[in-house]
């Protein structure tokens, strides 16, 4: 440690040279350790909000897989362009803090979401034969897994909106209308992106050989 107080212009000899060598090795080891730490992923920032969820169901009837599926066709709710076995919707509200600045600009200081994801899927009658009940359980578990991916997409969209919103600013914007306009433009883009992503996911899952397609085939061809 005393070597750290020596002037680098002084010559080193004997024990001093040995100590300098040890110090050099220590510095190299520390640099290597810091380099390793730099490669580690940074910890994810904690979300300052949590989504909630609501599950809604509609009843179907039947004693066999094919009958249950036919009942889905009769009773499935409308989901925009037509009926769907299940669907995911959401309610998203925001608490935003717009702050006009002394220089006439505006900053959106914070944007906190309140997100509720709403899932809707069918529920079978009680008293099904054990093999039919097992087949239905596999079917509905797969349907739920599919819908929760849509839910994850909504959460990711909300996180992107919050990240874009926080700190958004505009000069010469005492009434904060420019900031609001920037935000609305971004929101429209996010909504279109989420919809396109949802449609692409559904095409993959429901097309021939897709996961949902396989679930349907297993249900209607089962007991």
PDB file of C-alpha atoms in Angstrom, residues 1 14 29-30 39-40 43 56 63 69 74 78 81 110 112 119 132 139 141 145 182 199 208 210 212 223:
ATOM      1  CA  UNK A   1       0.000   0.000   0.000  1.00  0.00           C
ATOM      2  CA  UNK A  14      14.910  -4.911  -4.382  1.00  0.00           C
ATOM      3  CA  UNK A  29      -6.717  -8.882 -11.712  1.00  0.00           C
ATOM      4  CA  UNK A  30      -9.014  -6.025 -10.720  1.00  0.00           C
ATOM      5  CA  UNK A  39     -20.478  -8.393 -19.433  1.00  0.00           C
ATOM      6  CA  UNK A  40     -23.161  -9.342 -16.913  1.00  0.00           C
ATOM      7  CA  UNK A  43     -30.746  -6.014 -13.552  1.00  0.00           C
ATOM      8  CA  UNK A  56     -64.973 -14.208 -17.831  1.00  0.00           C
ATOM      9  CA  UNK A  63     -71.095 -34.955 -23.557  1.00  0.00           C
ATOM     10  CA  UNK A  69     -66.963 -27.868 -29.920  1.00  0.00           C
ATOM     11  CA  UNK A  74     -73.249 -21.775 -31.089  1.00  0.00           C
ATOM     12  CA  UNK A  78     -68.207 -11.949 -30.875  1.00  0.00           C
ATOM     13  CA  UNK A  81     -64.658  -9.545 -37.002  1.00  0.00           C
ATOM     14  CA  UNK A 110     -44.573  10.712 -15.232  1.00  0.00           C
ATOM     15  CA  UNK A 112     -48.490   5.533 -14.566  1.00  0.00           C
ATOM     16  CA  UNK A 119     -59.766 -13.078 -20.700  1.00  0.00           C
ATOM     17  CA  UNK A 132     -63.933 -36.485 -22.118  1.00  0.00           C
ATOM     18  CA  UNK A 139     -58.002 -28.272 -24.781  1.00  0.00           C
ATOM     19  CA  UNK A 141     -55.333 -25.383 -20.933  1.00  0.00           C
ATOM     20  CA  UNK A 145     -51.930 -20.545 -22.783  1.00  0.00           C
ATOM     21  CA  UNK A 182     -46.504  13.525 -29.819  1.00  0.00           C
ATOM     22  CA  UNK A 199     -53.156 -11.202 -35.928  1.00  0.00           C
ATOM     23  CA  UNK A 208     -52.818 -25.918 -40.380  1.00  0.00           C
ATOM     24  CA  UNK A 210     -50.625 -24.630 -35.469  1.00  0.00           C
ATOM     25  CA  UNK A 212     -54.716 -24.056 -31.578  1.00  0.00           C
ATOM     26  CA  UNK A 223     -63.893 -39.129 -26.933  1.00  0.00           C
TER      27      UNK A 223
END
